[in-house]
JSON list of C-alpha atoms in Angstrom, two decimals:
[
{"chain": "H", "resi": 1, "resn": "UNK", "atom": "CA", "xyz": [30.66, -40.30, 93.44]},
{"chain": "H", "resi": 2, "resn": "UNK", "atom": "CA", "xyz": [29.21, -40.25, 90.08]},
{"chain": "H", "resi": 3, "resn": "UNK", "atom": "CA", "xyz": [27.35, -43.04, 88.67]},
{"chain": "H", "resi": 4, "resn": "UNK", "atom": "CA", "xyz": [27.94, -44.57, 85.35]},
{"chain": "H", "resi": 5, "resn": "UNK", "atom": "CA", "xyz": [24.81, -43.03, 84.05]},
{"chain": "H", "resi": 6, "resn": "UNK", "atom": "CA", "xyz": [25.89, -39.57, 85.04]},
{"chain": "H", "resi": 7, "resn": "UNK", "atom": "CA", "xyz": [29.33, -40.17, 83.57]},
{"chain": "H", "resi": 8, "resn": "UNK", "atom": "CA", "xyz": [27.79, -41.31, 80.28]},
{"chain": "H", "resi": 9, "resn": "UNK", "atom": "CA", "xyz": [25.52, -38.31, 80.26]},
{"chain": "H", "resi": 10, "resn": "UNK", "atom": "CA", "xyz": [28.44, -35.93, 80.92]},
{"chain": "H", "resi": 11, "resn": "UNK", "atom": "CA", "xyz": [30.47, -37.61, 78.19]},
{"chain": "H", "resi": 12, "resn": "UNK", "atom": "CA", "xyz": [27.55, -37.36, 75.81]},
{"chain": "H", "resi": 13, "resn": "UNK", "atom": "CA", "xyz": [27.10, -33.67, 76.60]},
{"chain": "H", "resi": 14, "resn": "UNK", "atom": "CA", "xyz": [30.83, -33.05, 75.98]},
{"chain": "H", "resi": 15, "resn": "UNK", "atom": "CA", "xyz": [30.62, -34.89, 72.67]},
{"chain": "H", "resi": 16, "resn": "UNK", "atom": "CA", "xyz": [27.61, -32.82, 71.68]},
{"chain": "H", "resi": 17, "resn": "UNK", "atom": "CA", "xyz": [29.48, -29.61, 72.56]},
{"chain": "H", "resi": 18, "resn": "UNK", "atom": "CA", "xyz": [32.50, -30.74, 70.58]},
{"chain": "H", "resi": 19, "resn": "UNK", "atom": "CA", "xyz": [30.34, -31.70, 67.65]},
{"chain": "H", "resi": 20, "resn": "UNK", "atom": "CA", "xyz": [28.45, -28.40, 67.85]},
{"chain": "H", "resi": 21, "resn": "UNK", "atom": "CA", "xyz": [31.72, -26.46, 67.92]},
{"chain": "H", "resi": 22, "resn": "UNK", "atom": "CA", "xyz": [33.03, -28.49, 65.00]},
{"chain": "H", "resi": 23, "resn": "UNK", "atom": "CA", "xyz": [29.77, -27.87, 63.06]},
{"chain": "H", "resi": 24, "resn": "UNK", "atom": "CA", "xyz": [30.00, -24.14, 63.83]},
{"chain": "H", "resi": 25, "resn": "UNK", "atom": "CA", "xyz": [33.60, -24.06, 62.61]},
{"chain": "H", "resi": 26, "resn": "UNK", "atom": "CA", "xyz": [32.60, -25.91, 59.41]},
{"chain": "H", "resi": 27, "resn": "UNK", "atom": "CA", "xyz": [29.66, -23.59, 58.97]},
{"chain": "H", "resi": 28, "resn": "UNK", "atom": "CA", "xyz": [31.86, -20.51, 59.38]},
{"chain": "H", "resi": 29, "resn": "UNK", "atom": "CA", "xyz": [34.40, -21.95, 56.95]},
{"chain": "H", "resi": 30, "resn": "UNK", "atom": "CA", "xyz": [31.60, -22.73, 54.44]},
{"chain": "H", "resi": 31, "resn": "UNK", "atom": "CA", "xyz": [30.09, -19.24, 54.86]},
{"chain": "H", "resi": 32, "resn": "UNK", "atom": "CA", "xyz": [33.49, -17.69, 54.31]},
{"chain": "H", "resi": 33, "resn": "UNK", "atom": "CA", "xyz": [33.96, -19.84, 51.19]},
{"chain": "H", "resi": 34, "resn": "UNK", "atom": "CA", "xyz": [30.45, -18.99, 49.99]},
{"chain": "H", "resi": 35, "resn": "UNK", "atom": "CA", "xyz": [31.01, -15.28, 50.53]},
{"chain": "H", "resi": 36, "resn": "UNK", "atom": "CA", "xyz": [34.27, -15.47, 48.58]},
{"chain": "H", "resi": 37, "resn": "UNK", "atom": "CA", "xyz": [32.56, -17.33, 45.75]},
{"chain": "H", "resi": 38, "resn": "UNK", "atom": "CA", "xyz": [29.75, -14.76, 45.45]},
{"chain": "H", "resi": 39, "resn": "UNK", "atom": "CA", "xyz": [32.18, -11.85, 45.65]},
{"chain": "H", "resi": 40, "resn": "UNK", "atom": "CA", "xyz": [34.24, -13.37, 42.86]},
{"chain": "H", "resi": 41, "resn": "UNK", "atom": "CA", "xyz": [31.13, -14.13, 40.82]},
{"chain": "H", "resi": 42, "resn": "UNK", "atom": "CA", "xyz": [29.96, -10.53, 41.26]},
{"chain": "H", "resi": 43, "resn": "UNK", "atom": "CA", "xyz": [33.33, -9.22, 40.09]},
{"chain": "H", "resi": 44, "resn": "UNK", "atom": "CA", "xyz": [33.27, -11.54, 37.06]},
{"chain": "H", "resi": 45, "resn": "UNK", "atom": "CA", "xyz": [29.76, -10.46, 36.09]},
{"chain": "H", "resi": 46, "resn": "UNK", "atom": "CA", "xyz": [30.69, -6.78, 36.47]},
{"chain": "H", "resi": 47, "resn": "UNK", "atom": "CA", "xyz": [33.78, -7.24, 34.32]},
{"chain": "H", "resi": 48, "resn": "UNK", "atom": "CA", "xyz": [31.79, -9.16, 31.69]},
{"chain": "H", "resi": 49, "resn": "UNK", "atom": "CA", "xyz": [29.15, -6.41, 31.63]},
{"chain": "H", "resi": 50, "resn": "UNK", "atom": "CA", "xyz": [31.84, -3.78, 31.04]},
{"chain": "H", "resi": 51, "resn": "UNK", "atom": "CA", "xyz": [33.29, -5.79, 28.14]},
{"chain": "H", "resi": 52, "resn": "UNK", "atom": "CA", "xyz": [29.84, -6.36, 26.61]},
{"chain": "H", "resi": 53, "resn": "UNK", "atom": "CA", "xyz": [29.03, -2.65, 27.01]},
{"chain": "H", "resi": 54, "resn": "UNK", "atom": "CA", "xyz": [32.25, -1.60, 25.27]},
{"chain": "H", "resi": 55, "resn": "UNK", "atom": "CA", "xyz": [31.64, -4.10, 22.45]},
{"chain": "H", "resi": 56, "resn": "UNK", "atom": "CA", "xyz": [28.05, -2.88, 22.08]},
{"chain": "H", "resi": 57, "resn": "UNK", "atom": "CA", "xyz": [29.30, 0.73, 21.81]},
{"chain": "H", "resi": 58, "resn": "UNK", "atom": "CA", "xyz": [31.81, -0.29, 19.14]},
{"chain": "H", "resi": 59, "resn": "UNK", "atom": "CA", "xyz": [29.21, -2.25, 17.14]},
{"chain": "H", "resi": 60, "resn": "UNK", "atom": "CA", "xyz": [26.66, 0.56, 17.59]},
{"chain": "H", "resi": 61, "resn": "UNK", "atom": "CA", "xyz": [29.16, 3.05, 16.22]},
{"chain": "H", "resi": 62, "resn": "UNK", "atom": "CA", "xyz": [29.77, 0.89, 13.15]},
{"chain": "H", "resi": 63, "resn": "UNK", "atom": "CA", "xyz": [26.04, 0.36, 12.58]},
{"chain": "H", "resi": 64, "resn": "UNK", "atom": "CA", "xyz": [25.42, 4.09, 12.95]},
{"chain": "H", "resi": 65, "resn": "UNK", "atom": "CA", "xyz": [28.14, 4.85, 10.44]},
{"chain": "H", "resi": 66, "resn": "UNK", "atom": "CA", "xyz": [26.77, 2.31, 7.96]},
{"chain": "H", "resi": 67, "resn": "UNK", "atom": "CA", "xyz": [23.24, 3.59, 8.53]},
{"chain": "H", "resi": 68, "resn": "UNK", "atom": "CA", "xyz": [24.29, 7.16, 7.79]},
{"chain": "H", "resi": 69, "resn": "UNK", "atom": "CA", "xyz": [25.98, 6.07, 4.56]},
{"chain": "H", "resi": 70, "resn": "UNK", "atom": "CA", "xyz": [23.04, 3.93, 3.49]},
{"chain": "H", "resi": 71, "resn": "UNK", "atom": "CA", "xyz": [20.50, 6.61, 4.37]},
{"chain": "H", "resi": 72, "resn": "UNK", "atom": "CA", "xyz": [22.53, 9.18, 2.46]},
{"chain": "H", "resi": 73, "resn": "UNK", "atom": "CA", "xyz": [22.56, 6.97, -0.63]},
{"chain": "H", "resi": 74, "resn": "UNK", "atom": "CA", "xyz": [18.85, 6.21, -0.31]},
{"chain": "H", "resi": 75, "resn": "UNK", "atom": "CA", "xyz": [18.08, 9.90, 0.15]},
{"chain": "H", "resi": 76, "resn": "UNK", "atom": "CA", "xyz": [20.12, 10.86, -2.92]},
{"chain": "H", "resi": 77, "resn": "UNK", "atom": "CA", "xyz": [18.55, 8.09, -5.01]},
{"chain": "H", "resi": 78, "resn": "UNK", "atom": "CA", "xyz": [15.04, 8.96, -3.85]},
{"chain": "H", "resi": 79, "resn": "UNK", "atom": "CA", "xyz": [15.64, 12.60, -4.69]},
{"chain": "H", "resi": 80, "resn": "UNK", "atom": "CA", "xyz": [16.87, 11.68, -8.18]},
{"chain": "H", "resi": 81, "resn": "UNK", "atom": "CA", "xyz": [13.96, 9.33, -8.72]},
{"chain": "H", "resi": 82, "resn": "UNK", "atom": "CA", "xyz": [11.50, 12.01, -7.58]},
{"chain": "H", "resi": 83, "resn": "UNK", "atom": "CA", "xyz": [12.99, 14.57, -9.98]},
{"chain": "H", "resi": 84, "resn": "UNK", "atom": "CA", "xyz": [12.94, 12.15, -12.90]},
{"chain": "H", "resi": 85, "resn": "UNK", "atom": "CA", "xyz": [9.45, 10.88, -12.15]},
{"chain": "H", "resi": 86, "resn": "UNK", "atom": "CA", "xyz": [8.04, 14.39, -11.70]},
{"chain": "H", "resi": 87, "resn": "UNK", "atom": "CA", "xyz": [9.53, 15.46, -15.04]},
{"chain": "H", "resi": 88, "resn": "UNK", "atom": "CA", "xyz": [8.20, 12.30, -16.70]},
{"chain": "H", "resi": 89, "resn": "UNK", "atom": "CA", "xyz": [4.77, 12.83, -15.14]},
{"chain": "H", "resi": 90, "resn": "UNK", "atom": "CA", "xyz": [4.72, 16.46, -16.25]},
{"chain": "H", "resi": 91, "resn": "UNK", "atom": "CA", "xyz": [5.63, 15.48, -19.82]},
{"chain": "H", "resi": 92, "resn": "UNK", "atom": "CA", "xyz": [3.10, 12.63, -19.81]},
{"chain": "H", "resi": 93, "resn": "UNK", "atom": "CA", "xyz": [0.32, 14.87, -18.53]},
{"chain": "H", "resi": 94, "resn": "UNK", "atom": "CA", "xyz": [1.10, 17.54, -21.11]},
{"chain": "H", "resi": 95, "resn": "UNK", "atom": "CA", "xyz": [1.21, 14.96, -23.91]},
{"chain": "H", "resi": 96, "resn": "UNK", "atom": "CA", "xyz": [-2.02, 13.39, -22.74]},
{"chain": "H", "resi": 97, "resn": "UNK", "atom": "CA", "xyz": [-3.69, 16.79, -22.61]},
{"chain": "H", "resi": 98, "resn": "UNK", "atom": "CA", "xyz": [-2.54, 17.59, -26.15]},
{"chain": "H", "resi": 99, "resn": "UNK", "atom": "CA", "xyz": [-3.78, 14.24, -27.43]},
{"chain": "H", "resi": 100, "resn": "UNK", "atom": "CA", "xyz": [-7.07, 14.64, -25.60]},
{"chain": "H", "resi": 101, "resn": "UNK", "atom": "CA", "xyz": [-7.60, 18.04, -27.23]},
{"chain": "H", "resi": 102, "resn": "UNK", "atom": "CA", "xyz": [-6.60, 16.67, -30.62]},
{"chain": "H", "resi": 103, "resn": "UNK", "atom": "CA", "xyz": [-8.91, 13.67, -30.49]},
{"chain": "H", "resi": 104, "resn": "UNK", "atom": "CA", "xyz": [-11.69, 15.24, -28.44]},
{"chain": "H", "resi": 105, "resn": "UNK", "atom": "CA", "xyz": [-13.42, 16.43, -31.55]},
{"chain": "H", "resi": 106, "resn": "UNK", "atom": "CA", "xyz": [-13.01, 13.04, -33.20]},
{"chain": "H", "resi": 107, "resn": "UNK", "atom": "CA", "xyz": [-14.52, 11.42, -30.14]},
{"chain": "H", "resi": 108, "resn": "UNK", "atom": "CA", "xyz": [-17.42, 13.84, -30.20]},
{"chain": "H", "resi": 109, "resn": "UNK", "atom": "CA", "xyz": [-17.96, 13.17, -33.91]},
{"chain": "H", "resi": 110, "resn": "UNK", "atom": "CA", "xyz": [-17.86, 9.42, -33.27]},
{"chain": "H", "resi": 111, "resn": "UNK", "atom": "CA", "xyz": [-20.35, 9.80, -30.44]},
{"chain": "H", "resi": 112, "resn": "UNK", "atom": "CA", "xyz": [-22.66, 11.88, -32.64]},
{"chain": "H", "resi": 113, "resn": "UNK", "atom": "CA", "xyz": [-22.37, 9.34, -35.46]},
{"chain": "H", "resi": 114, "resn": "UNK", "atom": "CA", "xyz": [-23.42, 6.59, -33.05]},
{"chain": "H", "resi": 115, "resn": "UNK", "atom": "CA", "xyz": [-26.48, 8.64, -32.07]},
{"chain": "H", "resi": 116, "resn": "UNK", "atom": "CA", "xyz": [-27.21, 9.23, -35.75]},
{"chain": "H", "resi": 117, "resn": "UNK", "atom": "CA", "xyz": [-27.06, 5.47, -36.43]},
{"chain": "H", "resi": 118, "resn": "UNK", "atom": "CA", "xyz": [-29.47, 4.89, -33.56]},
{"chain": "H", "resi": 119, "resn": "UNK", "atom": "CA", "xyz": [-32.03, 7.39, -34.91]},
{"chain": "H", "resi": 120, "resn": "UNK", "atom": "CA", "xyz": [-31.52, 6.22, -38.49]},
{"chain": "H", "resi": 121, "resn": "UNK", "atom": "CA", "xyz": [-32.17, 2.65, -37.38]},
{"chain": "H", "resi": 122, "resn": "UNK", "atom": "CA", "xyz": [-35.39, 3.74, -35.67]},
{"chain": "H", "resi": 123, "resn": "UNK", "atom": "CA", "xyz": [-36.46, 5.61, -38.80]},
{"chain": "H", "resi": 124, "resn": "UNK", "atom": "CA", "xyz": [-35.61, 2.63, -41.01]},
{"chain": "H", "resi": 125, "resn": "UNK", "atom": "CA", "xyz": [-37.54, 0.19, -38.81]},
{"chain": "H", "resi": 126, "resn": "UNK", "atom": "CA", "xyz": [-40.53, 2.52, -38.73]},
{"chain": "H", "resi": 127, "resn": "UNK", "atom": "CA", "xyz": [-40.39, 2.87, -42.53]},
{"chain": "H", "resi": 128, "resn": "UNK", "atom": "CA", "xyz": [-40.11, -0.91, -42.96]},
{"chain": "H", "resi": 129, "resn": "UNK", "atom": "CA", "xyz": [-43.01, -1.67, -40.60]},
{"chain": "H", "resi": 130, "resn": "UNK", "atom": "CA", "xyz": [-45.23, 0.99, -42.20]},
{"chain": "H", "resi": 131, "resn": "UNK", "atom": "CA", "xyz": [-44.55, -0.45, -45.69]},
{"chain": "H", "resi": 132, "resn": "UNK", "atom": "CA", "xyz": [-45.23, -4.01, -44.49]},
{"chain": "H", "resi": 133, "resn": "UNK", "atom": "CA", "xyz": [-48.48, -2.91, -42.88]},
{"chain": "H", "resi": 134, "resn": "UNK", "atom": "CA", "xyz": [-49.54, -1.08, -46.10]},
{"chain": "H", "resi": 135, "resn": "UNK", "atom": "CA", "xyz": [-49.27, -3.92, -48.61]},
{"chain": "H", "resi": 136, "resn": "UNK", "atom": "CA", "xyz": [-45.62, -3.14, -49.38]},
{"chain": "H", "resi": 137, "resn": "UNK", "atom": "CA", "xyz": [-46.38, 0.44, -50.39]},
{"chain": "H", "resi": 138, "resn": "UNK", "atom": "CA", "xyz": [-45.24, 3.71, -48.85]},
{"chain": "H", "resi": 139, "resn": "UNK", "atom": "CA", "xyz": [-48.17, 4.98, -46.84]},
{"chain": "H", "resi": 140, "resn": "UNK", "atom": "CA", "xyz": [-49.64, 8.37, -47.73]},
{"chain": "H", "resi": 141, "resn": "UNK", "atom": "CA", "xyz": [-48.48, 11.12, -45.43]},
{"chain": "H", "resi": 142, "resn": "UNK", "atom": "CA", "xyz": [-45.64, 8.98, -44.04]},
{"chain": "H", "resi": 143, "resn": "UNK", "atom": "CA", "xyz": [-43.28, 11.97, -43.93]},
{"chain": "H", "resi": 144, "resn": "UNK", "atom": "CA", "xyz": [-45.93, 14.14, -42.33]},
{"chain": "H", "resi": 145, "resn": "UNK", "atom": "CA", "xyz": [-46.23, 12.03, -39.16]},
{"chain": "H", "resi": 146, "resn": "UNK", "atom": "CA", "xyz": [-44.87, 13.76, -36.04]},
{"chain": "H", "resi": 147, "resn": "UNK", "atom": "CA", "xyz": [-42.59, 10.93, -34.85]},
{"chain": "H", "resi": 148, "resn": "UNK", "atom": "CA", "xyz": [-41.08, 10.60, -38.35]},
{"chain": "H", "resi": 149, "resn": "UNK", "atom": "CA", "xyz": [-40.54, 14.37, -38.52]},
{"chain": "H", "resi": 150, "resn": "UNK", "atom": "CA", "xyz": [-38.95, 14.22, -35.04]},
{"chain": "H", "resi": 151, "resn": "UNK", "atom": "CA", "xyz": [-36.48, 11.49, -36.06]},
{"chain": "H", "resi": 152, "resn": "UNK", "atom": "CA", "xyz": [-35.56, 13.35, -39.25]},
{"chain": "H", "resi": 153, "resn": "UNK", "atom": "CA", "xyz": [-35.11, 16.56, -37.25]},
{"chain": "H", "resi": 154, "resn": "UNK", "atom": "CA", "xyz": [-32.79, 14.81, -34.78]},
{"chain": "H", "resi": 155, "resn": "UNK", "atom": "CA", "xyz": [-30.70, 13.43, -37.66]},
{"chain": "H", "resi": 156, "resn": "UNK", "atom": "CA", "xyz": [-30.42, 16.90, -39.21]},
{"chain": "H", "resi": 157, "resn": "UNK", "atom": "CA", "xyz": [-29.31, 18.41, -35.85]},
{"chain": "H", "resi": 158, "resn": "UNK", "atom": "CA", "xyz": [-26.63, 15.76, -35.48]},
{"chain": "H", "resi": 159, "resn": "UNK", "atom": "CA", "xyz": [-25.39, 16.45, -39.03]},
{"chain": "H", "resi": 160, "resn": "UNK", "atom": "CA", "xyz": [-25.23, 20.17, -38.20]},
{"chain": "H", "resi": 161, "resn": "UNK", "atom": "CA", "xyz": [-23.21, 19.50, -34.99]},
{"chain": "H", "resi": 162, "resn": "UNK", "atom": "CA", "xyz": [-20.75, 17.30, -36.91]},
{"chain": "H", "resi": 163, "resn": "UNK", "atom": "CA", "xyz": [-20.29, 20.07, -39.50]},
{"chain": "H", "resi": 164, "resn": "UNK", "atom": "CA", "xyz": [-19.62, 22.66, -36.78]},
{"chain": "H", "resi": 165, "resn": "UNK", "atom": "CA", "xyz": [-17.04, 20.44, -35.05]},
{"chain": "H", "resi": 166, "resn": "UNK", "atom": "CA", "xyz": [-15.34, 19.75, -38.37]},
{"chain": "H", "resi": 167, "resn": "UNK", "atom": "CA", "xyz": [-15.18, 23.49, -39.18]},
{"chain": "H", "resi": 168, "resn": "UNK", "atom": "CA", "xyz": [-13.69, 24.25, -35.75]},
{"chain": "H", "resi": 169, "resn": "UNK", "atom": "CA", "xyz": [-11.13, 21.47, -36.21]},
{"chain": "H", "resi": 170, "resn": "UNK", "atom": "CA", "xyz": [-10.12, 22.86, -39.62]},
{"chain": "H", "resi": 171, "resn": "UNK", "atom": "CA", "xyz": [-9.71, 26.34, -38.14]},
{"chain": "H", "resi": 172, "resn": "UNK", "atom": "CA", "xyz": [-7.46, 24.97, -35.37]},
{"chain": "H", "resi": 173, "resn": "UNK", "atom": "CA", "xyz": [-5.28, 23.01, -37.76]},
{"chain": "H", "resi": 174, "resn": "UNK", "atom": "CA", "xyz": [-4.94, 26.04, -40.11]},
{"chain": "H", "resi": 175, "resn": "UNK", "atom": "CA", "xyz": [-3.92, 28.34, -37.23]}
]
């Protein structure tokens, strides 16, 4: 005969087996449900990716078409701008060269006149100081001094250069 304790233990073991079987059945049902969910999710993601890919191709095609049109217009405009600017630059350079040649001589004359003023100022100051140091009289042999002769010589050379430039300019304008 079995004792109460043994009977309780047997009953408890049977309950555990039943519970274990029930848990296994629930687990299998849950795993089946989970597998179905993930399969469906995978299918949905795949389908969504296809749709996004097709839409991306369509949008890419439109962008490519617009880009080609825009690039074509930019290329044409840039080409036109380059032609116009190169012609303008060529004309500007030629005009500047002509003006430079025309006024080169005038610039040289102006430069020489500035040098002449400088030497004339030195000569005038020297003359003034020599008179002041000689009781307001022109010193004897003033024009014979080497530095005075040098300043006068420089002034004469500058005058000669100005005359030569002026003659050349007259020849050019008469030609």
